[in-house]
CSV table of N, CA and C in Angstrom, one decimal:
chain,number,residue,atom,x,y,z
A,13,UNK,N,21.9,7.9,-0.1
A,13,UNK,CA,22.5,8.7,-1.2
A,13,UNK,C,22.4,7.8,-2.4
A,14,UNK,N,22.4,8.6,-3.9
A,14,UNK,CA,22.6,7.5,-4.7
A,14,UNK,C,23.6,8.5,-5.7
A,15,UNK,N,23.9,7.9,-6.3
A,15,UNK,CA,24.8,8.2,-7.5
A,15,UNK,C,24.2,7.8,-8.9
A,16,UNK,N,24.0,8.9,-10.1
A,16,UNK,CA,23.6,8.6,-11.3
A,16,UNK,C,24.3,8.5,-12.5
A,17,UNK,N,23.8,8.0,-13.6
A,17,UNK,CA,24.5,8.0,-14.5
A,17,UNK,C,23.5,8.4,-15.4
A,18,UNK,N,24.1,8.8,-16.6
A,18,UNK,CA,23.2,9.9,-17.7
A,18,UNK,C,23.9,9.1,-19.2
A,19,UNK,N,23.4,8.2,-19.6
A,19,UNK,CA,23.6,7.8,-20.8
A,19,UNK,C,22.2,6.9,-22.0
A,20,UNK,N,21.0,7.3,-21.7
A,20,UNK,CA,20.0,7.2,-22.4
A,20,UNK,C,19.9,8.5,-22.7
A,21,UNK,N,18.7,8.5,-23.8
A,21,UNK,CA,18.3,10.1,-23.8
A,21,UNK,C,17.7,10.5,-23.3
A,22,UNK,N,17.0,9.8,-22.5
A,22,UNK,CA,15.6,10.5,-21.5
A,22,UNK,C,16.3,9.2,-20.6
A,23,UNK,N,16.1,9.6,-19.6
A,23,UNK,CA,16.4,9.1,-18.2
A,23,UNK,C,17.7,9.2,-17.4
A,24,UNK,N,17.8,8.8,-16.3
A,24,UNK,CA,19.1,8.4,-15.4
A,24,UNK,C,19.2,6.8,-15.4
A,25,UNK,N,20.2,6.4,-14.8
A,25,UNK,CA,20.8,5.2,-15.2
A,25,UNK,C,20.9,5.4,-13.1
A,26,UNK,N,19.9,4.8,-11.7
A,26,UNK,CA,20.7,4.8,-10.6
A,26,UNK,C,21.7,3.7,-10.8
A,27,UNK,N,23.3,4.8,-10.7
A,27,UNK,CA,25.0,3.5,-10.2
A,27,UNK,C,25.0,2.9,-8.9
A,28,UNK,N,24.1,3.8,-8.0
A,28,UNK,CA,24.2,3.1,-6.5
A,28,UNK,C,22.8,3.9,-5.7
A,29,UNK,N,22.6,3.0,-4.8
A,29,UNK,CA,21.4,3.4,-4.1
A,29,UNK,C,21.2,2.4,-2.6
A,30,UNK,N,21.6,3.5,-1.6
A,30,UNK,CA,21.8,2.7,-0.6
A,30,UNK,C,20.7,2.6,0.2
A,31,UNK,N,20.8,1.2,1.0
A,31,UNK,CA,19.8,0.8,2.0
A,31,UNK,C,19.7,1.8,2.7
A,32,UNK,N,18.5,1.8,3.3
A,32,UNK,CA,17.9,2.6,4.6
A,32,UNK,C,17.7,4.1,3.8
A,33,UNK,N,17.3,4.2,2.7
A,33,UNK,CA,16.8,5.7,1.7
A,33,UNK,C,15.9,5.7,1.3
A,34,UNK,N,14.8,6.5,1.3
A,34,UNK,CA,13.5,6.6,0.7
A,34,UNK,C,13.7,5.9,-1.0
A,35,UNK,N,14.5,6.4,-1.6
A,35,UNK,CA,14.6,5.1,-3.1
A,35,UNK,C,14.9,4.0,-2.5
A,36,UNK,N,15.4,3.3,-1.8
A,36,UNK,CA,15.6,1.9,-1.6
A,36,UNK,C,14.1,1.2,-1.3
A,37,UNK,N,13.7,1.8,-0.1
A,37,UNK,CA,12.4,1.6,0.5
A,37,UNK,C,11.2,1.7,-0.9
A,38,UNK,N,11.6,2.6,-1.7
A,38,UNK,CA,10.4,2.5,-2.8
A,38,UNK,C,10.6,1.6,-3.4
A,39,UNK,N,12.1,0.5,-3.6
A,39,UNK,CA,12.0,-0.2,-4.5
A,39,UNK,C,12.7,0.0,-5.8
A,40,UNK,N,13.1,0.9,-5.6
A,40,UNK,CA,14.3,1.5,-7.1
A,40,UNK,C,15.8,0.8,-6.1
A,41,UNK,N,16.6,0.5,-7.5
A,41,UNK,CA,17.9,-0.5,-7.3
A,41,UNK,C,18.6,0.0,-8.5
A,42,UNK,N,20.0,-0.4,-7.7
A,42,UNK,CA,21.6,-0.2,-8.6
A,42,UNK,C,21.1,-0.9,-9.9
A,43,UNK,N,20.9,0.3,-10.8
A,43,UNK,CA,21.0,-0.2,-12.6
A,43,UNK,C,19.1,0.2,-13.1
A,44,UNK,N,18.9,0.6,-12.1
A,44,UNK,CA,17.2,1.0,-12.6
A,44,UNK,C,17.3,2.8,-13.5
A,45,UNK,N,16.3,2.5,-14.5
A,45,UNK,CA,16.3,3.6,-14.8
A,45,UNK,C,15.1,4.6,-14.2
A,46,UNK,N,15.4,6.0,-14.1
A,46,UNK,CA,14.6,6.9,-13.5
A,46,UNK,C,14.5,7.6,-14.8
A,47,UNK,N,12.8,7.7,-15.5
A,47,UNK,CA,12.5,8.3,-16.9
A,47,UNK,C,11.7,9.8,-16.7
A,48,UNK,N,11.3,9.6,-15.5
A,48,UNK,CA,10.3,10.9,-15.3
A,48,UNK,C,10.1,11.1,-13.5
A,49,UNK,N,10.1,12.4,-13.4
A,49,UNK,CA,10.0,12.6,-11.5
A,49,UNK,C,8.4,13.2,-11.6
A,50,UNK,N,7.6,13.1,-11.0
A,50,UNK,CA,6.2,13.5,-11.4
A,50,UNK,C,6.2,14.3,-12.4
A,51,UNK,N,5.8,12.9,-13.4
A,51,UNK,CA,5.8,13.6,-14.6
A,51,UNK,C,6.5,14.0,-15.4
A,52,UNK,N,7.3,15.0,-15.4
A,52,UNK,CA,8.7,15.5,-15.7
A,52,UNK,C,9.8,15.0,-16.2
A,53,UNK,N,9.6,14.4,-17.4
A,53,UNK,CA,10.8,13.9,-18.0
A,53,UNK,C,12.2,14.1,-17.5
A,54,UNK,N,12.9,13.4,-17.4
A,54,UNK,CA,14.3,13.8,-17.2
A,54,UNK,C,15.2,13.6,-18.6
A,55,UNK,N,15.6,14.6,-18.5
A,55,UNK,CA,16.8,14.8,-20.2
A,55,UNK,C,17.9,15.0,-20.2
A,56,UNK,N,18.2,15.6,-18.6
A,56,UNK,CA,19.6,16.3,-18.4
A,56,UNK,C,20.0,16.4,-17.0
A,57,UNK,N,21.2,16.4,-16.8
A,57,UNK,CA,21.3,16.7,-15.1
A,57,UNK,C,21.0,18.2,-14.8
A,58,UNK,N,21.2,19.2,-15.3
A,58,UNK,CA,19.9,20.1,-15.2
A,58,UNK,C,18.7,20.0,-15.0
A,59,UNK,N,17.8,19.3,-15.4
A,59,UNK,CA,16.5,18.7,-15.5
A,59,UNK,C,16.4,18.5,-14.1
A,60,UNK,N,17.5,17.3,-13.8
A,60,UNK,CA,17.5,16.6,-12.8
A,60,UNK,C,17.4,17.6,-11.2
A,61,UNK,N,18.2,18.1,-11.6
A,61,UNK,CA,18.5,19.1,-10.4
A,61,UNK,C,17.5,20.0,-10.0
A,62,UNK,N,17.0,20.6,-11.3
A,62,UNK,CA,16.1,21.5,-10.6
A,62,UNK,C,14.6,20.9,-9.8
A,63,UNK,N,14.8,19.6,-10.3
A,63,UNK,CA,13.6,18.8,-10.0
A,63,UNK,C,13.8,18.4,-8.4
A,64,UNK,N,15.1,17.9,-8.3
A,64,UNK,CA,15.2,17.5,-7.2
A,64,UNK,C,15.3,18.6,-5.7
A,65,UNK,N,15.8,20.0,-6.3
A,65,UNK,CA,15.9,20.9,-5.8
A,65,UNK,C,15.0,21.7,-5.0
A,66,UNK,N,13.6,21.2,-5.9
A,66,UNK,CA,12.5,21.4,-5.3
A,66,UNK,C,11.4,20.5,-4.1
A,67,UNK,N,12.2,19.4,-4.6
A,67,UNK,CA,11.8,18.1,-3.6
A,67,UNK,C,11.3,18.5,-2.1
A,68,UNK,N,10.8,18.4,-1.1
A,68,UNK,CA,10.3,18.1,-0.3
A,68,UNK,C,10.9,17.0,0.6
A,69,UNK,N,11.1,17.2,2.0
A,69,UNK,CA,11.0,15.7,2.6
A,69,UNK,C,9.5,15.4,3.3
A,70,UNK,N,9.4,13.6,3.3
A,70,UNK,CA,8.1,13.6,3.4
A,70,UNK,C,7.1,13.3,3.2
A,71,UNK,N,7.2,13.7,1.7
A,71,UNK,CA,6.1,14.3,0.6
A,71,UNK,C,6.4,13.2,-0.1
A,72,UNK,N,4.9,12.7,-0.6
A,72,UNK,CA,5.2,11.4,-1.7
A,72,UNK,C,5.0,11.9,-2.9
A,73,UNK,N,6.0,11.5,-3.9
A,73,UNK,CA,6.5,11.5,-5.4
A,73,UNK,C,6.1,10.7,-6.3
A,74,UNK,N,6.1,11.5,-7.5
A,74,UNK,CA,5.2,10.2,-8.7
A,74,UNK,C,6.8,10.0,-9.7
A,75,UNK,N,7.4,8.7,-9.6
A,75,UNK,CA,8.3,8.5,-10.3
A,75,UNK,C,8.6,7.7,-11.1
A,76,UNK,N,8.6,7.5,-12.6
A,76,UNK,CA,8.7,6.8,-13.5
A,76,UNK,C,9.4,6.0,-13.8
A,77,UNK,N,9.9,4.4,-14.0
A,77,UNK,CA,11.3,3.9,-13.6
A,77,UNK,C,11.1,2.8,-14.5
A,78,UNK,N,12.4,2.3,-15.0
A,78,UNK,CA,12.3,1.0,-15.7
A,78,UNK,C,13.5,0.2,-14.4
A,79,UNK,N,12.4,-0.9,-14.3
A,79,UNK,CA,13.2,-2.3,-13.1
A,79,UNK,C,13.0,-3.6,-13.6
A,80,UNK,N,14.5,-4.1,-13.7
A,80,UNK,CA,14.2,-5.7,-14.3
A,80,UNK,C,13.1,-5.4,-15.8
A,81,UNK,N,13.4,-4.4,-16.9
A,81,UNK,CA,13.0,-4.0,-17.6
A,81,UNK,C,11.7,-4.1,-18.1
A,82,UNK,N,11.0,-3.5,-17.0
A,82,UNK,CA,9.8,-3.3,-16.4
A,82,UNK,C,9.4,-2.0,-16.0
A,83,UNK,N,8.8,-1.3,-17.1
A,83,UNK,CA,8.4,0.0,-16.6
A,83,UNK,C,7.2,0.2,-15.8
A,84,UNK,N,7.4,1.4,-14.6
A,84,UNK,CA,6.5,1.0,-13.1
A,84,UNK,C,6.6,2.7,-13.1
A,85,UNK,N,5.7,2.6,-12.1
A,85,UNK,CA,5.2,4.0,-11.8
A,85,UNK,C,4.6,4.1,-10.5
């Protein structure tokens, strides 16, 4: 599970992200930002949701992130 926070203008802020999750396993961590889900800017938890909504399990995702303020893809 992770928990987000919405205080940039484009992106999420992950507050938590726990071991043994497909985000842990990719490498995204407590305080990374999430800027785009394939592609897909994120601007809103709207945004967010419908995006995630459609998610798949599985299925590999193109996700845009700033880590150790280092943007990766």
């Amino acid at each position: 599970a992770a928990k987000f926070k919405f205080n940039q203008p484009i992106g999420i802020e992950l507050t938590e992200v726990n071991e043994n999750t497909p985000l842990y396993s990719s490498g995204l961590r407590t305080g990374d930002i999430i800027y785009a889900l394939n592609d897909v800017k994120i601007t809103s938890r709207p945004v967010l949701d419908d995006l995630t909504d459609s998610l798949v399990a599985e299925k590999p995702y193109s996700v845009t992130f700033v880590n150790n303020s280092r943007l990766s893809k």
